[in-house]
Short mmCIF file of C-alpha atoms in Angstrom, two decimals:
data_model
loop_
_atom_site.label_atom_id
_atom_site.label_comp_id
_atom_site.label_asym_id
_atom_site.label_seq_id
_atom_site.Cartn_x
_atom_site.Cartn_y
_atom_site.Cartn_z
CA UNK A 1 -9.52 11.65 -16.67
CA UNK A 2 -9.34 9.50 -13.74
CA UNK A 3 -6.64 6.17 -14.61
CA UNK A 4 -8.25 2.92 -13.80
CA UNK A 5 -7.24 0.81 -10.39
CA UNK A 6 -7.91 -2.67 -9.48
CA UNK A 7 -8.15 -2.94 -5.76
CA UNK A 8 -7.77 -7.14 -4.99
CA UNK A 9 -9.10 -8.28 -1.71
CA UNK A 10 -10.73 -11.39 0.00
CA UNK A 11 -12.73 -9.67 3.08
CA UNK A 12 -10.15 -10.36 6.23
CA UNK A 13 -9.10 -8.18 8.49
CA UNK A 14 -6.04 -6.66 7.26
CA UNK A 15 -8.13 -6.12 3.70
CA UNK A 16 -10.48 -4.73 4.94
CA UNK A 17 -8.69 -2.24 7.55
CA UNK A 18 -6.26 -1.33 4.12
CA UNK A 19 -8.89 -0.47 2.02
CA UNK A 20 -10.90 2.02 4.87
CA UNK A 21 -7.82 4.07 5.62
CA UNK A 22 -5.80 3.43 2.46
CA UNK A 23 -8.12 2.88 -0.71
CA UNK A 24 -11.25 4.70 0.36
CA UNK A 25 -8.65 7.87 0.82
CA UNK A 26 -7.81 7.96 -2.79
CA UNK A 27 -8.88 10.92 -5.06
CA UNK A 28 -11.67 9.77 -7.39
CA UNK A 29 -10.43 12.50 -9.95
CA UNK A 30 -6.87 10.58 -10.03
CA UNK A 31 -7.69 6.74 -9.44
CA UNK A 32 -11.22 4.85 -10.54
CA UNK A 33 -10.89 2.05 -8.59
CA UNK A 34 -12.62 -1.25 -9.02
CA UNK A 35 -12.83 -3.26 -5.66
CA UNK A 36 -12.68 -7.16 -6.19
CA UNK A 37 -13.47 -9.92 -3.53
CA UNK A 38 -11.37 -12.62 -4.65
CA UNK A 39 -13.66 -15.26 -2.25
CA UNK A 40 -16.74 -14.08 -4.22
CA UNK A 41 -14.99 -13.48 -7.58
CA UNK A 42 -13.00 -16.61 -8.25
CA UNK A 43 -12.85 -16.38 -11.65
CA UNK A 44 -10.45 -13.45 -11.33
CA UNK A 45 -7.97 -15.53 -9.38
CA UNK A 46 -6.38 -15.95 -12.64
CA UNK A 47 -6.44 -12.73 -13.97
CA UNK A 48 -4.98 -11.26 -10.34
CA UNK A 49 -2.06 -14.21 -10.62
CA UNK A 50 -1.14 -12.66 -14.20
CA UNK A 51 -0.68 -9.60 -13.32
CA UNK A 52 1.97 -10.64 -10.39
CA UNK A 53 -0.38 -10.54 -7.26
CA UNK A 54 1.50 -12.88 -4.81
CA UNK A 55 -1.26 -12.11 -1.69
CA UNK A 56 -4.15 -9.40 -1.00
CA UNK A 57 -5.14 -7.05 0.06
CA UNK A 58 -3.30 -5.33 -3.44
CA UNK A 59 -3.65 -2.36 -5.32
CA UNK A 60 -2.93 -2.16 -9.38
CA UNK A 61 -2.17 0.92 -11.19
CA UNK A 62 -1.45 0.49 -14.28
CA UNK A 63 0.93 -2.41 -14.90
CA UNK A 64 1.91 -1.99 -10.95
CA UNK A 65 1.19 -3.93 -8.73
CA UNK A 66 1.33 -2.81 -4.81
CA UNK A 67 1.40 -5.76 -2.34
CA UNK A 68 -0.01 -3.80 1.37
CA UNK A 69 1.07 -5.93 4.00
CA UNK A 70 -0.30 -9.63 3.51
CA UNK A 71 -3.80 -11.08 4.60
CA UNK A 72 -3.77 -14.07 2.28
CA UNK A 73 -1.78 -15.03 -0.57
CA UNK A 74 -3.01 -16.02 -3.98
CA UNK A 75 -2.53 -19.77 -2.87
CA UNK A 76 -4.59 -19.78 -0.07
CA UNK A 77 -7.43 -18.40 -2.12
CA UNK A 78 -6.90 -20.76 -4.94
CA UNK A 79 -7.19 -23.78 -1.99
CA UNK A 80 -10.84 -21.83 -1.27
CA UNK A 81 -9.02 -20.39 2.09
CA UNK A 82 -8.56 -16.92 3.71
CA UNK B 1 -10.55 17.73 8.71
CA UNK B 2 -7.79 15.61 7.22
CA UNK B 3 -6.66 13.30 9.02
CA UNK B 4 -2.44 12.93 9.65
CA UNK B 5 -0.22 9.99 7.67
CA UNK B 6 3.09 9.16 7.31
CA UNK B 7 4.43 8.36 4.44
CA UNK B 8 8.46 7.07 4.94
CA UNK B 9 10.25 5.83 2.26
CA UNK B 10 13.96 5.60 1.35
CA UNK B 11 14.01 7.09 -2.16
CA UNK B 12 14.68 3.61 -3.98
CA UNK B 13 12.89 2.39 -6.95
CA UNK B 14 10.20 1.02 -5.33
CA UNK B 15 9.48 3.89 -2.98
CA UNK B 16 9.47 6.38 -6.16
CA UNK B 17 6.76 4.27 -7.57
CA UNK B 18 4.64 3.79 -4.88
CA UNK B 19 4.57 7.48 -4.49
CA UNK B 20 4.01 8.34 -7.50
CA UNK B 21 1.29 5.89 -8.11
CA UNK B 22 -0.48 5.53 -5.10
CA UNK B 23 0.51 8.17 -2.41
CA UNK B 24 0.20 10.98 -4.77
CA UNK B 25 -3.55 9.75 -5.69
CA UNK B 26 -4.33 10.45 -1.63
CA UNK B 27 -7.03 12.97 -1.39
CA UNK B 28 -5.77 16.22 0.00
CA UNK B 29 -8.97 16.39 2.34
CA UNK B 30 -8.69 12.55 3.05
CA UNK B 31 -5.07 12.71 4.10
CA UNK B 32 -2.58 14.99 5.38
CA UNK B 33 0.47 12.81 4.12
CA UNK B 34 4.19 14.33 5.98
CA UNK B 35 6.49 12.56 3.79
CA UNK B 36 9.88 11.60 5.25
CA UNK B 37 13.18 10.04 3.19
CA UNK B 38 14.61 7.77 5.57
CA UNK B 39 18.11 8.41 4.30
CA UNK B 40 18.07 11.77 5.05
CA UNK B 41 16.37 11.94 8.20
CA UNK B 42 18.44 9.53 10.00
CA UNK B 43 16.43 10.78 13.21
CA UNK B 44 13.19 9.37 12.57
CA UNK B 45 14.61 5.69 12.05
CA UNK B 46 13.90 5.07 15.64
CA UNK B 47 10.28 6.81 15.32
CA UNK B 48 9.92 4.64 12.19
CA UNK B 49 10.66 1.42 13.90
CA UNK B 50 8.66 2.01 16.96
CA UNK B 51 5.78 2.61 15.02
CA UNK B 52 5.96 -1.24 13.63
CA UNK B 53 7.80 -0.81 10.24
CA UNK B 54 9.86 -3.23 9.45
CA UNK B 55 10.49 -1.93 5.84
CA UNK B 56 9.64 1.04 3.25
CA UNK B 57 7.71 2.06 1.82
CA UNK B 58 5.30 2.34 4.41
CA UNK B 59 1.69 4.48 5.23
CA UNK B 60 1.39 5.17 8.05
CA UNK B 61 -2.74 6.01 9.03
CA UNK B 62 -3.61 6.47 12.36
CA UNK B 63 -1.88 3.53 14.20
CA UNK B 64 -1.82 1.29 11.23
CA UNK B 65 0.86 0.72 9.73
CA UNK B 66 0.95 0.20 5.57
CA UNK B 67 3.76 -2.04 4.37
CA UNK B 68 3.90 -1.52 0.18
CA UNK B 69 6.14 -3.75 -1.26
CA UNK B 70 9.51 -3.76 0.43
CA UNK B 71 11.92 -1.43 -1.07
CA UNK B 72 14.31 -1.92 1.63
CA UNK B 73 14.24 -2.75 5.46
CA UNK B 74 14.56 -0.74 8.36
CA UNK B 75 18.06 -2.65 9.51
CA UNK B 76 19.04 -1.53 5.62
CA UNK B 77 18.55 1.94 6.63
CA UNK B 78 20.06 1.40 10.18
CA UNK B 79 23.74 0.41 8.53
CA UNK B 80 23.28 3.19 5.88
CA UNK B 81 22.51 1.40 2.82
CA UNK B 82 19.29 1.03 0.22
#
């Protein structure tokens, strides 16, 4: 059974170019991965913060979080930027 | 056909867990990862840092290069330590 995966975004460049080569490369059989658009998905801000997202683009495993280079930080999305 | 990636990392804490998490949930046919520990291949520091990392772990797809976290930086690595 796949584990689950939250894949955190907000739609720039450096998001989007991650999760072509990076996310959309992972085995289906190992990670089920959720994608969210924090610009569309604001209620999630929140939840992303909790977990220790500091920026996006950012994939969670688990309780793990993995910070992949920085498009926009959780700040500039709570301020409705990125 | 796969396509080629890096994956160099430094053996710390955070560069077990981010391949154990995420670059061992690559799929095989996605991505031919080489995986190269920085501290023993002293050799490839130069490559490394050429390429644009500035710290491990790092993915490297293509020309795009994946900082996840920072485990430790390449100037760590250049003076021996992490």
């Amino acid at each position: 059974m796949s584990q689950k995966a939250i894949y955190f975004h907000a739609g720039c460049d450096v998001c989007r170019g991650a999760e072509e080569r990076l996310v959309d490369a992972f085995d289906p059989e190992i990670l089920n991965i959720e994608r969210v658009d924090l610009r569309f998905d604001k209620a999630r801000i929140a939840e992303a913060e909790k977990i220790g997202i500091k920026s996006v683009p950012a994939v969670v495993i688990g309780e793990s979080v993995h910070h992949i280079n920085c498009g926009a930080t959780i700040e500039d999305l709570k301020q409705g930027g990125a």
